[in-house]
CSV table of C-alpha atoms in Angstrom, one decimal:
chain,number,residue,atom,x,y,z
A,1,UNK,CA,0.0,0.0,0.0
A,2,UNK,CA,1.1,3.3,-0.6
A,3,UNK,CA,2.1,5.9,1.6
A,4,UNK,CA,-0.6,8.4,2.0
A,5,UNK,CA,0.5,11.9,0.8
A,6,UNK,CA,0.7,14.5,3.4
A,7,UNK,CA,-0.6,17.8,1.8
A,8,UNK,CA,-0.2,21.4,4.3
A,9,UNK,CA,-2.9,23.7,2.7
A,10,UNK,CA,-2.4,26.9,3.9
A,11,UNK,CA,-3.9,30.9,3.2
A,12,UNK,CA,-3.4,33.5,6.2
A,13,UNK,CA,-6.2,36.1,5.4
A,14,UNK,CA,-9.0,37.4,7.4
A,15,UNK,CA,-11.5,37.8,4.5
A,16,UNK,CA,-13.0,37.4,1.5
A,17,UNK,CA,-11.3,35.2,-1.1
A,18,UNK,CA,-8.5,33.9,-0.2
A,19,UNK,CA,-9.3,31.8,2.8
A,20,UNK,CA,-12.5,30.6,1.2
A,21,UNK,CA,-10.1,29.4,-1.8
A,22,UNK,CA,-8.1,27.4,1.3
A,23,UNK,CA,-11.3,26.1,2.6
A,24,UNK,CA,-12.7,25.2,-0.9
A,25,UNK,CA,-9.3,23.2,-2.0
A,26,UNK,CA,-9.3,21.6,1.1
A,27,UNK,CA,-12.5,20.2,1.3
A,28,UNK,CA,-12.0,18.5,-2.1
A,29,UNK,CA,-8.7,16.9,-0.8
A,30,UNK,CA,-9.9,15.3,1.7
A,31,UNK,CA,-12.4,13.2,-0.7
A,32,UNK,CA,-9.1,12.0,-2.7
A,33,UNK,CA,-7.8,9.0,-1.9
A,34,UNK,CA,-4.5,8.2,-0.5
A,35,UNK,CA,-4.0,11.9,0.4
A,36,UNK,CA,-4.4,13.4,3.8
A,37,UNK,CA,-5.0,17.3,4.0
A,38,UNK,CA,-4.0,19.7,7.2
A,39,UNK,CA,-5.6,23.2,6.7
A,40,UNK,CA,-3.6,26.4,8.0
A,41,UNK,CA,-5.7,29.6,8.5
A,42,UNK,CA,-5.5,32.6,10.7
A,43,UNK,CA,-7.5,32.3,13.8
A,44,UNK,CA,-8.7,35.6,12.7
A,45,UNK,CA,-10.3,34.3,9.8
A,46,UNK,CA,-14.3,35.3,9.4
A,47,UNK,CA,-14.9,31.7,7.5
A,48,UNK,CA,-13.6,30.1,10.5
A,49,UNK,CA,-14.7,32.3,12.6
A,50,UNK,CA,-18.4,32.0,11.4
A,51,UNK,CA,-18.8,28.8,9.7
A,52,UNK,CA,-19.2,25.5,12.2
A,53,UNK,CA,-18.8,23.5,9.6
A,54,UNK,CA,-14.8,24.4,9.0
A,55,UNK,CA,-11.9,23.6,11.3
A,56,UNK,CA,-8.1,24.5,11.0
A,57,UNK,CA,-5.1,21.7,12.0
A,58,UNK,CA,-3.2,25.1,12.7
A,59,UNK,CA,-4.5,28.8,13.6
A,60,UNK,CA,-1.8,31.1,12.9
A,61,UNK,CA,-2.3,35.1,14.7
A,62,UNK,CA,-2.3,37.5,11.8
A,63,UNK,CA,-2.6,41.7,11.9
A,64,UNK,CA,-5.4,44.2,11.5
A,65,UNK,CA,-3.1,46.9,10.8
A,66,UNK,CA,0.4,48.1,9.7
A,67,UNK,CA,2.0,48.0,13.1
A,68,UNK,CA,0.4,44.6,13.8
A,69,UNK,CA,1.8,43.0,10.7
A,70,UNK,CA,5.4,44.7,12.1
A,71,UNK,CA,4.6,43.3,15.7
A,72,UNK,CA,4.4,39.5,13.9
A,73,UNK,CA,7.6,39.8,11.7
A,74,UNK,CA,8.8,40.6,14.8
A,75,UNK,CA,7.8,37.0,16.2
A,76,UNK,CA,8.5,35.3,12.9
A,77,UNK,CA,11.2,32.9,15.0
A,78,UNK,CA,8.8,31.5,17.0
A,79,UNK,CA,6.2,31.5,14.5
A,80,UNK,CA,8.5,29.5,12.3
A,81,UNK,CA,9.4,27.3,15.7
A,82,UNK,CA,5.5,26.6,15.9
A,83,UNK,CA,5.4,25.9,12.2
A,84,UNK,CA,8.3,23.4,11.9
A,85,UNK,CA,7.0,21.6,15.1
A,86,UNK,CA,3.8,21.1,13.6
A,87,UNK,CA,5.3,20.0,10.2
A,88,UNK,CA,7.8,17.4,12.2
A,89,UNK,CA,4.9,15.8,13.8
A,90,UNK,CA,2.3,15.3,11.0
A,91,UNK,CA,5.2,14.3,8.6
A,92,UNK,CA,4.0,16.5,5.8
A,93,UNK,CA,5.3,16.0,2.3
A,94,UNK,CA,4.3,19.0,0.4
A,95,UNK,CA,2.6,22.2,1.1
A,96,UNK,CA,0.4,24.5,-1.0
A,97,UNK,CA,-0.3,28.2,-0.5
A,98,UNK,CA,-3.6,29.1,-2.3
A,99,UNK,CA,-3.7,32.2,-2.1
A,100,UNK,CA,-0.3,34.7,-1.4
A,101,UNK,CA,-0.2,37.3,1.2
A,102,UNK,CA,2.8,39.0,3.2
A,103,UNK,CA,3.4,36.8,6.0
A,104,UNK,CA,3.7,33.6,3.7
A,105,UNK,CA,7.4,34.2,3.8
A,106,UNK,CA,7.2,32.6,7.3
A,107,UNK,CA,5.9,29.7,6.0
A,108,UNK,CA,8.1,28.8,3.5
A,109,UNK,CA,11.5,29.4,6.2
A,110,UNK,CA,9.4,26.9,8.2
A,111,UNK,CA,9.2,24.6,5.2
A,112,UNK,CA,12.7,25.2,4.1
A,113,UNK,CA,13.7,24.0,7.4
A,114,UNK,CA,12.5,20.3,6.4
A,115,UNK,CA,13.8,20.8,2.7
A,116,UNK,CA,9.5,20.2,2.3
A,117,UNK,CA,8.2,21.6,-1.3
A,118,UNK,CA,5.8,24.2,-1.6
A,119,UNK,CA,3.8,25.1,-4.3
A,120,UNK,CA,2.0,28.6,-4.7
A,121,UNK,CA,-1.5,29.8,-6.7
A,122,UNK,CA,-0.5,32.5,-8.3
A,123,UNK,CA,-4.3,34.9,-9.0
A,124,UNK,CA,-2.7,37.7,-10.1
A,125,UNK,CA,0.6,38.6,-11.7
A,126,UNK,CA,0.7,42.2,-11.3
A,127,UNK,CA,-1.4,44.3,-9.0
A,128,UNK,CA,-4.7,46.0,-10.0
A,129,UNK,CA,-5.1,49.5,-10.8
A,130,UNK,CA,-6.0,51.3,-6.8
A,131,UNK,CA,-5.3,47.9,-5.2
A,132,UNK,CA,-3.2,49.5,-2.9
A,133,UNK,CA,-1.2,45.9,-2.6
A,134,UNK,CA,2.3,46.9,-4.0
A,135,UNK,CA,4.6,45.5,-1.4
A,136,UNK,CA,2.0,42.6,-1.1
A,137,UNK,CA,3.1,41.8,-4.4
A,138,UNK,CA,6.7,42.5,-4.4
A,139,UNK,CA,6.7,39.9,-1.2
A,140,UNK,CA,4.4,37.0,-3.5
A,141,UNK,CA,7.5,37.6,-6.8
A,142,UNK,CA,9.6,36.5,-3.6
A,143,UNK,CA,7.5,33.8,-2.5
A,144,UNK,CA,7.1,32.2,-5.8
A,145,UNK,CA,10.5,32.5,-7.0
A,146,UNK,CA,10.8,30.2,-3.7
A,147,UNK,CA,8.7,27.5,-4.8
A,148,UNK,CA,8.8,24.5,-6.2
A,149,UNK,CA,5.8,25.0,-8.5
A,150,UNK,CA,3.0,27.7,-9.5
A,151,UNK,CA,-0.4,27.0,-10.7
A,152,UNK,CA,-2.8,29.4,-12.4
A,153,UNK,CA,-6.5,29.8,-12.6
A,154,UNK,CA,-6.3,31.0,-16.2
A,155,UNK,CA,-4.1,31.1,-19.4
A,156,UNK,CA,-4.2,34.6,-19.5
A,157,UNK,CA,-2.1,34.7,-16.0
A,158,UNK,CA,-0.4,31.8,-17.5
A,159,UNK,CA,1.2,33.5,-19.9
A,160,UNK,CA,1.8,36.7,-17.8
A,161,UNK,CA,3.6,34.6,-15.2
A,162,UNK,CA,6.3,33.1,-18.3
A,163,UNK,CA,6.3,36.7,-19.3
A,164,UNK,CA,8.1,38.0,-16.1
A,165,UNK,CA,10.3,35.0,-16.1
A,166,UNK,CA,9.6,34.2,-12.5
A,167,UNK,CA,9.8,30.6,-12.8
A,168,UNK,CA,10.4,28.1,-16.0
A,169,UNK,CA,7.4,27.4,-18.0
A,170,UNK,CA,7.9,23.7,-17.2
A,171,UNK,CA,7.3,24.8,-13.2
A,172,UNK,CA,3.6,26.0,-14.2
A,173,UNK,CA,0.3,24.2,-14.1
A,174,UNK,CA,-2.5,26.1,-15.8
A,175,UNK,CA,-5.8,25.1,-14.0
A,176,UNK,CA,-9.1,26.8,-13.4
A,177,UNK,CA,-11.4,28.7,-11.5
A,178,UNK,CA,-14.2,26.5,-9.7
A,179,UNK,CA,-17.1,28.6,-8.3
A,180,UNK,CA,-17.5,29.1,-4.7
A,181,UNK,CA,-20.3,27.6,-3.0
A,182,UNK,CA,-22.7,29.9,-0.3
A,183,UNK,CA,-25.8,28.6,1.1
A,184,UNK,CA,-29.1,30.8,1.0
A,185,UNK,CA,-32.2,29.7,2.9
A,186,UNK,CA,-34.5,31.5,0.5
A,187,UNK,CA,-35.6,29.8,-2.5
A,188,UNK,CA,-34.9,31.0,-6.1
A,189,UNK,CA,-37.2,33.8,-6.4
A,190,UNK,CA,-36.9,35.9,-9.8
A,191,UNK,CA,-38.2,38.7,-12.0
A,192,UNK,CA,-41.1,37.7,-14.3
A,193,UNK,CA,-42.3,40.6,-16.5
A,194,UNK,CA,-40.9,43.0,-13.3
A,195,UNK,CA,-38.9,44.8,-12.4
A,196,UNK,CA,-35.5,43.1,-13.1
A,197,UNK,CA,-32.7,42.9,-10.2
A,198,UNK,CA,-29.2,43.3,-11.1
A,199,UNK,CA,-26.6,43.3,-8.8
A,200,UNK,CA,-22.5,44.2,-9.0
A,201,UNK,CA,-20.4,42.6,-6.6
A,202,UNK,CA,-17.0,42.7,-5.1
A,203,UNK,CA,-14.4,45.2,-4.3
A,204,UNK,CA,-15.4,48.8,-5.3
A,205,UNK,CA,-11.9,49.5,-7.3
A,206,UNK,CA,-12.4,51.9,-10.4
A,207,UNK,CA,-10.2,49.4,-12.4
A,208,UNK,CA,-14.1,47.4,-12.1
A,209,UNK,CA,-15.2,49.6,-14.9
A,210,UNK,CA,-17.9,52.1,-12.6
A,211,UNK,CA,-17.3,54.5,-15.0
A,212,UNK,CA,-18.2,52.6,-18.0
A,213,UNK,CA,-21.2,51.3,-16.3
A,214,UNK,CA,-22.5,54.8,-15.5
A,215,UNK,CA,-22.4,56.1,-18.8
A,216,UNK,CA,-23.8,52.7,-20.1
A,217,UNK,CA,-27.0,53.7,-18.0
A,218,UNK,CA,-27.7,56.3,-20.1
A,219,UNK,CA,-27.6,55.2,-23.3
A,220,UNK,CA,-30.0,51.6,-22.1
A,221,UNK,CA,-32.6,51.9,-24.7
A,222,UNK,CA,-35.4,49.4,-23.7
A,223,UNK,CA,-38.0,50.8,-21.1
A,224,UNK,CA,-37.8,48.0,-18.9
A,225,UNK,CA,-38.3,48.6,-15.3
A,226,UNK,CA,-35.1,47.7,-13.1
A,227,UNK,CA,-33.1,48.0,-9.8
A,228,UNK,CA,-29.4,48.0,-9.6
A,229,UNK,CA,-27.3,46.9,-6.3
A,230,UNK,CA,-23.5,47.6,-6.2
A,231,UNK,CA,-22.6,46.0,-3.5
A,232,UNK,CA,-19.1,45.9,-2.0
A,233,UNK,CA,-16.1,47.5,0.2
A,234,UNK,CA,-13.8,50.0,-1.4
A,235,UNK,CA,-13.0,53.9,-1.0
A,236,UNK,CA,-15.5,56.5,-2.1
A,237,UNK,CA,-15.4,57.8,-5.2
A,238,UNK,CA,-17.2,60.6,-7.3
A,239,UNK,CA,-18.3,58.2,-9.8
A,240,UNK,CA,-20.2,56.0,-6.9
A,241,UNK,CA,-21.4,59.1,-5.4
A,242,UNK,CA,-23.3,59.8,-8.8
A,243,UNK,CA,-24.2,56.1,-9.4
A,244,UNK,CA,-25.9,56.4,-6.0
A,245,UNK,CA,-27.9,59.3,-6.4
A,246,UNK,CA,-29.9,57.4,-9.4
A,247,UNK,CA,-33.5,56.5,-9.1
A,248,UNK,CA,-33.3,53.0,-9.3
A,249,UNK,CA,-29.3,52.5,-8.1
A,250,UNK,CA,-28.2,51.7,-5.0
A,251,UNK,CA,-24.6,52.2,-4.1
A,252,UNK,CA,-23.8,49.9,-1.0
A,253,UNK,CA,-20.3,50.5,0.2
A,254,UNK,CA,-19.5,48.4,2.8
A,255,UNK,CA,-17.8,44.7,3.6
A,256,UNK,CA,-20.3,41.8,3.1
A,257,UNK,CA,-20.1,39.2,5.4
A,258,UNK,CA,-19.6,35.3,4.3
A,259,UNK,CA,-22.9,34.8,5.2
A,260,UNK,CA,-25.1,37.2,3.3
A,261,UNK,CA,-23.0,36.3,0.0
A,262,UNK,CA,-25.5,33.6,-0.8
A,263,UNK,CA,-28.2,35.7,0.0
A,264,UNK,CA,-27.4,38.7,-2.3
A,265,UNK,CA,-26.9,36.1,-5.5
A,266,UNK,CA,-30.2,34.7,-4.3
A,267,UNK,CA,-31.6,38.5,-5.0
A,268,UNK,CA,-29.9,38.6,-7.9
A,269,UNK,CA,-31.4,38.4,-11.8
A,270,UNK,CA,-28.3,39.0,-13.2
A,271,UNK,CA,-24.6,39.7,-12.2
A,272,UNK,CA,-23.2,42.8,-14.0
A,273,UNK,CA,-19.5,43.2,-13.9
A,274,UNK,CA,-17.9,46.0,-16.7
A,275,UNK,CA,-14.4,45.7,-15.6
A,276,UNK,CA,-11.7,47.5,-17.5
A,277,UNK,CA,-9.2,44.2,-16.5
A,278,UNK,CA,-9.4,41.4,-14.7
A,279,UNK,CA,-7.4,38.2,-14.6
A,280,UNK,CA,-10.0,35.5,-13.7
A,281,UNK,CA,-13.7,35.8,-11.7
A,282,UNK,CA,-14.5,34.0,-8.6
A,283,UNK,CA,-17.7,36.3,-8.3
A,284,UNK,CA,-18.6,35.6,-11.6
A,285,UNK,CA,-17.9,31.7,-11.3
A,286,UNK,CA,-20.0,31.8,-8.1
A,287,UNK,CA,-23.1,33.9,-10.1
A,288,UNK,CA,-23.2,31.1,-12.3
A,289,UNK,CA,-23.5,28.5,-9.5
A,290,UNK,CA,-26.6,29.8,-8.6
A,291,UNK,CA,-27.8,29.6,-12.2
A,292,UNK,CA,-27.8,33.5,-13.1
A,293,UNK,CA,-26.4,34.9,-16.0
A,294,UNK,CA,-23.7,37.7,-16.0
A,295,UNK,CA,-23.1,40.2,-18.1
A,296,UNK,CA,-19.5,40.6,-18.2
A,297,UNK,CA,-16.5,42.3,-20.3
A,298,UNK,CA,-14.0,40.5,-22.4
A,299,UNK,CA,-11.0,41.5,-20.9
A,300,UNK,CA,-8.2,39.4,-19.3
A,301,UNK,CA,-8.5,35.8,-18.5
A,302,UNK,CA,-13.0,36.2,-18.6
A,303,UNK,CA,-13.9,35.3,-22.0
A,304,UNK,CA,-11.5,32.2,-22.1
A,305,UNK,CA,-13.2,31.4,-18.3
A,306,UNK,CA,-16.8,31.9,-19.6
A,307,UNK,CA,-16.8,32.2,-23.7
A,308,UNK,CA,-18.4,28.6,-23.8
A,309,UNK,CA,-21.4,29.1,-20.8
A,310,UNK,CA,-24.6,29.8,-22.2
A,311,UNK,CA,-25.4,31.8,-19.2
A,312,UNK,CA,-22.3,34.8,-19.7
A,313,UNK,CA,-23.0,37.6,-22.3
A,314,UNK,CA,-19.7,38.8,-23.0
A,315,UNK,CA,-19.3,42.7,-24.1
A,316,UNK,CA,-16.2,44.5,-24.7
A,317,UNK,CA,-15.5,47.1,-22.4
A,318,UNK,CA,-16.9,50.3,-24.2
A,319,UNK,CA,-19.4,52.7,-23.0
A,320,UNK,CA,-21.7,51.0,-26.3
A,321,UNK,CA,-21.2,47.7,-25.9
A,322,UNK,CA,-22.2,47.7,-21.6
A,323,UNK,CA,-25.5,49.5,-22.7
A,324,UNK,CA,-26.1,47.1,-25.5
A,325,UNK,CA,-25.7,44.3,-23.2
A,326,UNK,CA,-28.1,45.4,-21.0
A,327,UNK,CA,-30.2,46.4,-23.8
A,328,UNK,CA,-30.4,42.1,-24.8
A,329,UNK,CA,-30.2,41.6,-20.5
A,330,UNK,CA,-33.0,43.3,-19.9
A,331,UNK,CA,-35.4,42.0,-23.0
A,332,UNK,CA,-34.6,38.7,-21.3
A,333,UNK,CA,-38.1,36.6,-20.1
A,334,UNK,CA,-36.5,35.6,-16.6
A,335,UNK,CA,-36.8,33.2,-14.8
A,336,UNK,CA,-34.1,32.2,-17.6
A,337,UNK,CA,-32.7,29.0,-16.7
A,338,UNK,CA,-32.6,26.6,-13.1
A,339,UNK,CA,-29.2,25.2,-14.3
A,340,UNK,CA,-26.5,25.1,-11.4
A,341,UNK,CA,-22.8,24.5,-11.6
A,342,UNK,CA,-22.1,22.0,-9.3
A,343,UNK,CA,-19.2,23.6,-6.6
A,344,UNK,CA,-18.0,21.1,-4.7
A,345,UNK,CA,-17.8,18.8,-8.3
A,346,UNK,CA,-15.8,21.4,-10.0
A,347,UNK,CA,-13.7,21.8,-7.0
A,348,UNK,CA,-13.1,18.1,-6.6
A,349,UNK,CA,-12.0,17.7,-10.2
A,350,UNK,CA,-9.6,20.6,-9.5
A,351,UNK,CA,-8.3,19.1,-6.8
A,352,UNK,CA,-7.7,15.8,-7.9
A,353,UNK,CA,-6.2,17.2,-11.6
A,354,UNK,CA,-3.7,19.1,-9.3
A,355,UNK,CA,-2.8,15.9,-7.1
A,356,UNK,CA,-2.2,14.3,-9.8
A,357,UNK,CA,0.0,17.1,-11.9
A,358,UNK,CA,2.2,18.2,-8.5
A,359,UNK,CA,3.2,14.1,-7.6
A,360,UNK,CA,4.3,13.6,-11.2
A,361,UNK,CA,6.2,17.2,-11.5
A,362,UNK,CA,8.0,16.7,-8.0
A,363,UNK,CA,8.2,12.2,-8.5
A,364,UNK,CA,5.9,12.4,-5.1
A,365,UNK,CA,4.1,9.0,-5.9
């Protein structure tokens, strides 16, 4: 019999994202055969924090704020003590960070310690207009120049990743995006003949196209009655000042908790998301989930994520092309379609397609 394979999945946010990604990717590992999976998130983490259902092997104490994350690098000997400890004693074999963030650095001493492999996801290769997360990302070039192996969500970060020349082409794994999964206790209730609900989600960045989408409003040319949420955490702007002072536009700025996600695509007709760039869509792979379409741009990684889904309308991102896909969005005769993506499926097949790539690339088996 073979010797089960050890696997550290680790991500050390507090929100959002990245530890959902951990919790996702870990949940499918532990259906695989032969392969036993130890989750490492911060004890400060809302999933774990708020979610009975999800446990971590080891809680790690994180920051809330600049001289926090300087108070921890401070302790990174004993946090790597803690780490190696724990990595002795469960006799781990290989480690994956699914998400980067600045204290992964730690982690990977720890591992370095052991001479254990890591692997890292890499979402994005180069920082978002107004993400604020420069040093984040100058920390992740270090972190995955580190690493054993990278995987992507997309071939459009893919090829961005051999373009910097981080790490050899050969050291890459091209994957995909799975949706996330959120429960809602309210049945699918949608627009018939109504007024239609559309919703934007996620961070309130400009680089999401607000702009775009305000001047789009103007130029919709089909009188059908509608509501539009934008719903998310970022810093006010003048153009979401404007978009909330429409009629029938409601400009939400504020941090949604894991537990209301499922809730607001619940709401939901459609998902509109006019971003000027992007690399791939979690929200967008999660709208889809819960069988609504999304009107979305074809920029980055999207269109090559969802060119072949029935349920994505794919405009470029111009001022004309938004308002004529709301123009076909809003002649639509909802409820459109009760399809789902199955989550957890997609996730498992992930999972196991990585298993399988990352023992063959480091001659694990």
């Amino acid at each position: 019999m073979k010797k089960p394979l050890n696997m550290l999945i680790w991500q050390w946010g507090r929100r959002g994202a990245g530890p959902k990604t951990a919790v996702e990717f870990s949940k499918a590992v532990v259906s695989i055969p032969n392969v036993k999976a130890f989750l490492s998130l911060s004890c400060q983490a809302e999933i774990l924090q708020k979610d009975h259902n999800v446990s971590a092997d080891f809680q790690i104490q994180t920051y809330t704020s600049v001289l926090g994350y300087l108070y921890r690098v401070l302790q990174a000997p004993l946090m790597i003590y803690k780490l190696h400890q724990f990595i002795k004693h469960n006799k781990i074999d290989v480690a994956i960070c699914t998400m980067p963030g600045p204290m992964d650095l730690v982690m990977a001493a720890a591992l370095k310690l052991h001479k254990i492999p890591y692997i890292v996801v890499v979402h994005d290769v180069h920082p978002h207009p107004g993400d604020g997360y420069i040093f984040q990302h100058f920390l992740q070039k270090l972190l995955i120049k580190r690493s054993r192996l990278t995987v992507t969500f997309s071939k459009y970060v893919y090829k961005q990743l051999i373009a910097v020349n981080y790490v050899p082409s050969s050291q890459i794994i091209q994957g995909w995006h799975p949706p996330f999964s959120y429960w809602s206790k309210n049945e699918q209730l949608q627009s018939v003949n109504q007024e239609i609900k559309l919703l934007n989600f996620g961070r309130l960045l400009l680089y999401k196209g607000f702009d775009l989408l305000e001047e789009a409003l103007d130029q919709i040319s089909i009188q059908q009655p509608y509501t539009l949420r934008i719903v998310g955490q970022g810093p006010k702007s003048a153009v979401l000042d404007r978009l909330n002072k429409r009629q029938n536009v409601i400009v939400e700025n504020r941090w949604v908790p894991e537990e209301e996600i499922g809730e607001l695509m619940q709401w939901a007709d459609v998902v509109i998301l006019p971003y000027r760039e992007a690399s791939q869509s979690g929200i967008a792979a999660t709208a889809l989930a819960f069988g609504k379409p999304i009107l979305i741009t074809n920029v980055g990684g999207l269109s090559e994520q969802f060119g072949e889904d029935d349920l994505a309308f794919i405009c470029e991102p111009t001022v004309a092309d938004i308002a004529k896909g709301l123009d076909e969005i809003l002649q639509l005769n909802f409820p459109l379609s009760h399809r789902k993506h199955d989550a957890d499926k997609e996730w498992q097949d992930l999972a196991e397609y990585l298993i399988k790539e990352i023992t063959n690339k480091l001659h694990l088996s």
